[in-house]
Amino acid sequence: MIQSRTDLALELQEELEQQEQMEGIRIERRVDKSCGISETRIYVETEEASKRIGKPIGQYITLESQKFLEEDSSYYEEMSEALYGVLKSFVTEDKKVLVAGLGNSQVTPDALGPLVVENLFVTRHLKNHNIIKEGMELSAIVPGVMAQTGMETGEILKGIIEETKPDLLIAIDALSARNSNRLNKTIQVSNTGIAPGSGVGNHRQAITEEAMGIPVIAIGVPTVISVPAIVGDAMDAIFQIVEECKGSSFSNLLTEEEKLQLAREIMEPDLATMFVTPKNIDEAVRRISFTISEAINRYIPIVKGI
Amino acid sequence: MIQSRTDLALELQEELEQQEQMEGIRIERRVDKSCGISETRIYVETEEASKRIGKPIGQYITLESQKFLEEDSSYYEEMSEALYGVLKSFVTEDKKVLVAGLGNSQVTPDALGPLVVENLFVTRHLKNHNIIKEGMELSAIVPGVMAQTGMETGEILKGIIEETKPDLLIAIDALSARNSNRLNKTIQVSNTGIAPGSGVGNHRQAITEEAMGIPVIAIGVPTVISVPAIVGDAMDAIFQIVEECKGSSFSNLLTEEEKLQLAREIMEPDLATMFVTPKNIDEAVRRISFTISEAINRYIPIVKGI
Amino acid sequence: MIQSRTDLALELQEELEQQEQMEGIRIERRVDKSCGISETRIYVETEEASKRIGKPIGQYITLESQKFLEEDSSYYEEMSEALYGVLKSFVTEDKKVLVAGLGNSQVTPDALGPLVVENLFVTRHLKNHNIIKEGMELSAIVPGVMAQTGMETGEILKGIIEETKPDLLIAIDALSARNSNRLNKTIQVSNTGIAPGSGVGNHRQAITEEAMGIPVIAIGVPTVISVPAIVGDAMDAIFQIVEECKGSSFSNLLTEEEKLQLAREIMEPDLATMFVTPKNIDEAVRRISFTISEAINRYIPIVKGI
Amino acid sequence: MIQSRTDLALELQEELEQQEQMEGIRIERRVDKSCGISETRIYVETEEASKRIGKPIGQYITLESQKFLEEDSSYYEEMSEALYGVLKSFVTEDKKVLVAGLGNSQVTPDALGPLVVENLFVTRHLKNHNIIKEGMELSAIVPGVMAQTGMETGEILKGIIEETKPDLLIAIDALSARNSNRLNKTIQVSNTGIAPGSGVGNHRQAITEEAMGIPVIAIGVPTVISVPAIVGDAMDAIFQIVEECKGSSFSNLLTEEEKLQLAREIMEPDLATMFVTPKNIDEAVRRISFTISEAINRYIPIVKGI
């Protein structure tokens, strides 16, 4: 009802499924029972479905695990392995890969991308100087956000790509979700790049194959819930309960338009720019970023030999 | 309706005022037109009023300024001066003062207290060794939070007070508010200490004159809004609008108890432990902490001479 | 020759050994060939030996490993296990233990102690509320440094000890060493507490059983080399080479007193307050602190069950 | 004697002056008595002089102030004003300027450049979208270091320059000095860009007008002393004193080559990669970075109006 409640294709698809509007959208689900990680593959296959779900045509893979952030520190390895498994279908070891850690390193829930880059084992300079020969040629950049750089993230990446000629871009970004259960427990991989207006920091420009000139794989993790998402969900829940209490279809008396108007009225304007995070967000972002960087580092077989 | 929506006496008083339950509570308001800082003094004067407002008998002074966090970096000086003005009615320069920076330095909106201590100009060791003679004898501690120390904050402070014998404790803590307009723009000073269950980190034990053995001045700034506060406000707003739409006193059909039940049902359990912050929380907390530390440093006339 | 070149009993003992002044000092050495960790136990047994070596009567155990900071991140576990092995001879699980993370969390090489506390699994509050029953009763504090608190570290710890009644204090501190090979690769455990003037931050007051009222185990890691140590070593080396070149016992023409004078003259005064660290000090201190906190966390069998 | 003791043209010039080898090098000195800031302009005018001093032909301006880091926090403004004065002779307000904050944000004394960028008021995006019209068009980037990115800093900057078309690059970098008195108290501005092998992080590639395609102004501040510089200085001092003691020209018995050999022998290999910093390096780097960013922000008259 209120727009941009979520960056997750999975949550958008769930809304469509409720409304039985799944034409052109194909789903595959799989649970690895040994480790409890579930994988959902969403294929957006037609232009018409793309419009309905609000995401470009392409493939969206979501890994979820409730155990992901538990105390047992070895657990990240299973998620890391699962993510590597997903990446392998998009990126092979012989490619030259540039990783871009998007987001603002000064804002905790937006620092996911920069933290991933911090732990990567980059190899481009080592391969260029013949110090190592095996494994993927990996380079990485933290481009910053427009308020810090005065430049579009897309401009910075485009310039670096043209100068250093990678075959493929992996863009890592913090997302916003609708459901608090998914926060910091879900990794979304897509082959569609990043659309304008998505991510915690809301990129203005698309970072897509069309814009960059090379394929773009996006890895995203929801680290915040937007306040409008929470208020909207609260409204929906109240209307539902009110209807049940009253024994009548109450909320149908309001149009979607009136509901949207309502939500805007009940929120103070400041609130719309705020976000919701759990108290342990600092630690959660560190752990997840490590899971992602270790998944990418698996492409570099030679790490420990140096 | 949902409890502990706010730690601010000002917001609790506003609720009572709406309900015309102000007996035993006295208010004084003052606006400094030159700098736009408004000061509200709330005197909770009777046991009965104390119960109604949910705060101990005593004095609560709130400084508010919409300009507080604007770009103009010199502006903090006016707020700092105003805070010093308030403190002077409680703390005189000849006192030996211990400042406790409460909260978790690892959690951005809870790091206010620790950051204040970081910028204080402590003098106790200098006065003890006769290196300086003028100004207040100031010491400071960051006691940490129970999850990090295994000890109640009150136990740590009690031990240090008994060993180092200050005359007065100033406890600085991040608070939660109900209204997003007050976030990071309001400073509350009270002479009642800190009650259990208040603050972003929710202290279990009271830090009061009774518990510490010396007077306790509390300085607090709201840096988060709790998710229940936001959901509760959304509910109230919806009920009000629904009533107006329907032309009937709808929400009166639900008891307060039923409303509370409703709010609990519509929130996912994870959400109750989350909080809402603005995107610039890192910078905001740094600025406010500096405002407070500079207000206290005004007791130390000799700073620049060292 | 120049004083306080090192806080390591091991390096002090090596100097005495060269001078054949080992009376009253007993040494035991052991290398664990499977993991390459060497353990040296130095027993300072007489008052006279204590004066010569400049350390109190007691036991000093040094763990060393060249592989400690290598890329292989699993390696810290062996060091952690070895440290736990050493601690067990001083601290049993049935004791109530307070860990103090000494040093300045704002100064990278001095932040070792604070970082250890950050990763500890404290249990005192959980045991006091009967949430867990097994394992050691552990509490922890980061007291800060005198320039931040205005109080002696010893005063703060004394107050907390008297209020919370632990059986034993473990004090963790960053040390300075003489030999760059030992930096960040060596852990010293002693049962003598911490003498005034030692540590990177140079505590003024002793933190010993006598001062604290309970036994004190000190864990220290050299994270810096003092500039006087480096200049002094350079001088010694030059004198030695000069002698060899000249075929004469040149440096004997200078008394120890004259050498000391020389070293003072050739150093600019600012230099004496500076220290030497490797470029990777941020990461090194993080890794070592984790090794120590994990060694102490081994006393808490129940960690993963919560 | 030992190479790369300093990145400061001023210190290199002082060595040449002692040796009376100043041909082709012109000096201008000026002290502002009101604020105690001294300015030294070194003009390297011939190829031959350039080789002797080890710096490209061009202009090197050094600002020095002993009061720079004193407690009085208002003092940075004078240094900031003086730096703005120097910059104006190279950079006019009508230019489009890209600022590059070189160095490793994870290594305290190398984080100067990244910290400057953090406080800049960038305007390129605001001017491009017509949100502001006055002042310089400013963009900024923190390119990272090769060990983090796998790319030469020069490659990254080249790509961004070609994509975003600034008129001029200002590169900010932490330097190493020889003299501890200059540490964190000196700012060097040059119009020659940055030569390979200079800076704390030792860039491999030149960042010069020739390489970048646009003029490059370099701003550098010495934040470390290299250990070889300290050992080398100690050696020189010892030789000098030894000669005086012996009444003979002793060190002349050793060739420069032998001295260099000596210095290498007396240093443990680890030491050559370490650096020397003062204890307050975290705070010092923060203050200086703010001084530099405020000097550049003076080009943006409109800052406070937004």
PDB file of N, CA, C and O in Angstrom, chain C residues 167-201:
ATOM      1  N   ASP C 167      36.928 -12.964  43.896  1.00  0.00           N
ATOM      2  CA  ASP C 167      38.017 -13.649  44.612  1.00  0.00           C
ATOM      3  C   ASP C 167      39.378 -13.309  44.030  1.00  0.00           C
ATOM      4  O   ASP C 167      40.407 -13.513  44.672  1.00  0.00           O
ATOM      5  N   LEU C 168      39.373 -12.829  42.784  1.00  0.00           N
ATOM      6  CA  LEU C 168      40.639 -12.716  42.051  1.00  0.00           C
ATOM      7  C   LEU C 168      40.480 -11.703  40.925  1.00  0.00           C
ATOM      8  O   LEU C 168      39.414 -11.593  40.321  1.00  0.00           O
ATOM      9  N   LEU C 169      41.549 -10.952  40.669  1.00  0.00           N
ATOM     10  CA  LEU C 169      41.548  -9.967  39.583  1.00  0.00           C
ATOM     11  C   LEU C 169      42.494 -10.421  38.479  1.00  0.00           C
ATOM     12  O   LEU C 169      43.634 -10.791  38.765  1.00  0.00           O
ATOM     13  N   ILE C 170      42.016 -10.429  37.237  1.00  0.00           N
ATOM     14  CA  ILE C 170      42.912 -10.617  36.095  1.00  0.00           C
ATOM     15  C   ILE C 170      43.027  -9.268  35.395  1.00  0.00           C
ATOM     16  O   ILE C 170      42.029  -8.718  34.935  1.00  0.00           O
ATOM     17  N   ALA C 171      44.262  -8.725  35.368  1.00  0.00           N
ATOM     18  CA  ALA C 171      44.486  -7.403  34.764  1.00  0.00           C
ATOM     19  C   ALA C 171      45.188  -7.588  33.429  1.00  0.00           C
ATOM     20  O   ALA C 171      46.223  -8.245  33.355  1.00  0.00           O
ATOM     21  N   ILE C 172      44.604  -7.026  32.376  1.00  0.00           N
ATOM     22  CA  ILE C 172      45.143  -7.207  31.029  1.00  0.00           C
ATOM     23  C   ILE C 172      45.655  -5.877  30.516  1.00  0.00           C
ATOM     24  O   ILE C 172      44.967  -4.869  30.598  1.00  0.00           O
ATOM     25  N   ASP C 173      46.869  -5.875  29.970  1.00  0.00           N
ATOM     26  CA  ASP C 173      47.514  -4.602  29.650  1.00  0.00           C
ATOM     27  C   ASP C 173      48.443  -4.763  28.453  1.00  0.00           C
ATOM     28  O   ASP C 173      49.026  -5.817  28.234  1.00  0.00           O
ATOM     29  N   ALA C 174      48.563  -3.718  27.671  1.00  0.00           N
ATOM     30  CA  ALA C 174      49.549  -3.688  26.588  1.00  0.00           C
ATOM     31  C   ALA C 174      50.910  -3.317  27.166  1.00  0.00           C
ATOM     32  O   ALA C 174      51.002  -2.453  28.040  1.00  0.00           O
ATOM     33  N   LEU C 175      51.960  -3.976  26.704  1.00  0.00           N
ATOM     34  CA  LEU C 175      53.302  -3.756  27.233  1.00  0.00           C
ATOM     35  C   LEU C 175      54.207  -3.166  26.152  1.00  0.00           C
ATOM     36  O   LEU C 175      53.846  -3.127  24.978  1.00  0.00           O
ATOM     37  N   SER C 176      55.385  -2.724  26.587  1.00  0.00           N
ATOM     38  CA  SER C 176      56.371  -2.365  25.586  1.00  0.00           C
ATOM     39  C   SER C 176      57.511  -3.377  25.652  1.00  0.00           C
ATOM     40  O   SER C 176      57.846  -3.887  26.718  1.00  0.00           O
ATOM     41  N   ALA C 177      58.049  -3.720  24.488  1.00  0.00           N
ATOM     42  CA  ALA C 177      59.140  -4.684  24.425  1.00  0.00           C
ATOM     43  C   ALA C 177      60.365  -4.013  23.854  1.00  0.00           C
ATOM     44  O   ALA C 177      60.336  -2.849  23.430  1.00  0.00           O
ATOM     45  N   ARG C 178      61.467  -4.737  23.841  1.00  0.00           N
ATOM     46  CA  ARG C 178      62.711  -4.218  23.286  1.00  0.00           C
ATOM     47  C   ARG C 178      62.935  -4.768  21.893  1.00  0.00           C
ATOM     48  O   ARG C 178      63.486  -4.097  21.036  1.00  0.00           O
ATOM     49  N   ASN C 179      62.507  -6.008  21.698  1.00  0.00           N
ATOM     50  CA  ASN C 179      62.834  -6.726  20.466  1.00  0.00           C
ATOM     51  C   ASN C 179      61.625  -6.744  19.533  1.00  0.00           C
ATOM     52  O   ASN C 179      60.556  -7.214  19.902  1.00  0.00           O
ATOM     53  N   SER C 180      61.804  -6.271  18.328  1.00  0.00           N
ATOM     54  CA  SER C 180      60.668  -6.192  17.415  1.00  0.00           C
ATOM     55  C   SER C 180      60.128  -7.569  17.039  1.00  0.00           C
ATOM     56  O   SER C 180      58.976  -7.700  16.646  1.00  0.00           O
ATOM     57  N   ASN C 181      60.954  -8.615  17.193  1.00  0.00           N
ATOM     58  CA  ASN C 181      60.460  -9.966  16.902  1.00  0.00           C
ATOM     59  C   ASN C 181      59.380 -10.407  17.879  1.00  0.00           C
ATOM     60  O   ASN C 181      58.622 -11.319  17.595  1.00  0.00           O
ATOM     61  N   ARG C 182      59.358  -9.811  19.044  1.00  0.00           N
ATOM     62  CA  ARG C 182      58.394 -10.246  20.062  1.00  0.00           C
ATOM     63  C   ARG C 182      57.072  -9.510  19.941  1.00  0.00           C
ATOM     64  O   ARG C 182      56.062  -9.912  20.515  1.00  0.00           O
ATOM     65  N   LEU C 183      57.059  -8.411  19.221  1.00  0.00           N
ATOM     66  CA  LEU C 183      55.875  -7.555  19.134  1.00  0.00           C
ATOM     67  C   LEU C 183      54.671  -8.339  18.630  1.00  0.00           C
ATOM     68  O   LEU C 183      54.711  -8.956  17.572  1.00  0.00           O
ATOM     69  N   ASN C 184      53.603  -8.296  19.406  1.00  0.00           N
ATOM     70  CA  ASN C 184      52.339  -8.907  18.998  1.00  0.00           C
ATOM     71  C   ASN C 184      52.430 -10.421  18.814  1.00  0.00           C
ATOM     72  O   ASN C 184      51.539 -11.024  18.224  1.00  0.00           O
ATOM     73  N   LYS C 185      53.498 -11.034  19.289  1.00  0.00           N
ATOM     74  CA  LYS C 185      53.659 -12.486  19.130  1.00  0.00           C
ATOM     75  C   LYS C 185      53.871 -13.181  20.457  1.00  0.00           C
ATOM     76  O   LYS C 185      54.103 -14.389  20.494  1.00  0.00           O
ATOM     77  N   THR C 186      53.829 -12.448  21.542  1.00  0.00           N
ATOM     78  CA  THR C 186      54.243 -12.933  22.847  1.00  0.00           C
ATOM     79  C   THR C 186      53.160 -12.597  23.863  1.00  0.00           C
ATOM     80  O   THR C 186      52.610 -11.506  23.833  1.00  0.00           O
ATOM     81  N   ILE C 187      52.836 -13.539  24.756  1.00  0.00           N
ATOM     82  CA  ILE C 187      51.909 -13.245  25.850  1.00  0.00           C
ATOM     83  C   ILE C 187      52.611 -13.546  27.160  1.00  0.00           C
ATOM     84  O   ILE C 187      53.167 -14.630  27.322  1.00  0.00           O
ATOM     85  N   GLN C 188      52.631 -12.601  28.088  1.00  0.00           N
ATOM     86  CA  GLN C 188      53.249 -12.801  29.391  1.00  0.00           C
ATOM     87  C   GLN C 188      52.161 -12.889  30.462  1.00  0.00           C
ATOM     88  O   GLN C 188      51.293 -12.028  30.540  1.00  0.00           O
ATOM     89  N   VAL C 189      52.232 -13.957  31.269  1.00  0.00           N
ATOM     90  CA  VAL C 189      51.309 -14.105  32.399  1.00  0.00           C
ATOM     91  C   VAL C 189      52.138 -14.085  33.667  1.00  0.00           C
ATOM     92  O   VAL C 189      53.155 -14.766  33.744  1.00  0.00           O
ATOM     93  N   SER C 190      51.723 -13.279  34.648  1.00  0.00           N
ATOM     94  CA  SER C 190      52.464 -13.323  35.912  1.00  0.00           C
ATOM     95  C   SER C 190      51.508 -13.271  37.084  1.00  0.00           C
ATOM     96  O   SER C 190      50.364 -12.850  36.945  1.00  0.00           O
ATOM     97  N   ASN C 191      51.978 -13.764  38.230  1.00  0.00           N
ATOM     98  CA  ASN C 191      51.149 -13.756  39.432  1.00  0.00           C
ATOM     99  C   ASN C 191      51.542 -12.632  40.377  1.00  0.00           C
ATOM    100  O   ASN C 191      51.250 -12.676  41.565  1.00  0.00           O
ATOM    101  N   THR C 192      52.179 -11.590  39.815  1.00  0.00           N
ATOM    102  CA  THR C 192      52.691 -10.522  40.670  1.00  0.00           C
ATOM    103  C   THR C 192      51.906  -9.225  40.533  1.00  0.00           C
ATOM    104  O   THR C 192      52.230  -8.240  41.177  1.00  0.00           O
ATOM    105  N   GLY C 193      50.893  -9.222  39.686  1.00  0.00           N
ATOM    106  CA  GLY C 193      50.178  -7.974  39.453  1.00  0.00           C
ATOM    107  C   GLY C 193      50.977  -7.044  38.565  1.00  0.00           C
ATOM    108  O   GLY C 193      51.897  -7.478  37.869  1.00  0.00           O
ATOM    109  N   ILE C 194      50.632  -5.776  38.627  1.00  0.00           N
ATOM    110  CA  ILE C 194      51.243  -4.793  37.733  1.00  0.00           C
ATOM    111  C   ILE C 194      51.940  -3.732  38.562  1.00  0.00           C
ATOM    112  O   ILE C 194      51.337  -3.123  39.446  1.00  0.00           O
ATOM    113  N   ALA C 195      53.213  -3.513  38.263  1.00  0.00           N
ATOM    114  CA  ALA C 195      54.000  -2.540  39.017  1.00  0.00           C
ATOM    115  C   ALA C 195      53.762  -1.139  38.470  1.00  0.00           C
ATOM    116  O   ALA C 195      53.408  -0.980  37.304  1.00  0.00           O
ATOM    117  N   PRO C 196      53.945  -0.113  39.298  1.00  0.00           N
ATOM    118  CA  PRO C 196      53.794   1.253  38.790  1.00  0.00           C
ATOM    119  C   PRO C 196      54.786   1.508  37.662  1.00  0.00           C
ATOM    120  O   PRO C 196      55.888   0.980  37.673  1.00  0.00           O
ATOM    121  N   GLY C 197      54.383   2.285  36.682  1.00  0.00           N
ATOM    122  CA  GLY C 197      55.293   2.681  35.616  1.00  0.00           C
ATOM    123  C   GLY C 197      55.423   1.682  34.493  1.00  0.00           C
ATOM    124  O   GLY C 197      56.139   1.919  33.531  1.00  0.00           O
ATOM    125  N   SER C 198      54.726   0.563  34.571  1.00  0.00           N
ATOM    126  CA  SER C 198      54.805  -0.398  33.476  1.00  0.00           C
ATOM    127  C   SER C 198      53.578  -0.272  32.572  1.00  0.00           C
ATOM    128  O   SER C 198      52.651   0.473  32.873  1.00  0.00           O
ATOM    129  N   GLY C 199      53.576  -0.992  31.483  1.00  0.00           N
ATOM    130  CA  GLY C 199      52.464  -0.913  30.524  1.00  0.00           C
ATOM    131  C   GLY C 199      52.671   0.251  29.580  1.00  0.00           C
ATOM    132  O   GLY C 199      53.426   1.176  29.860  1.00  0.00           O
ATOM    133  N   VAL C 200      51.990   0.198  28.435  1.00  0.00           N
ATOM    134  CA  VAL C 200      52.114   1.281  27.464  1.00  0.00           C
ATOM    135  C   VAL C 200      51.645   2.599  28.073  1.00  0.00           C
ATOM    136  O   VAL C 200      52.211   3.652  27.850  1.00  0.00           O
ATOM    137  N   GLY C 201      50.597   2.531  28.898  1.00  0.00           N
ATOM    138  CA  GLY C 201      50.026   3.740  29.483  1.00  0.00           C
ATOM    139  C   GLY C 201      50.663   4.175  30.788  1.00  0.00           C
ATOM    140  O   GLY C 201      50.305   5.194  31.351  1.00  0.00           O
TER     141      GLY C 201
END
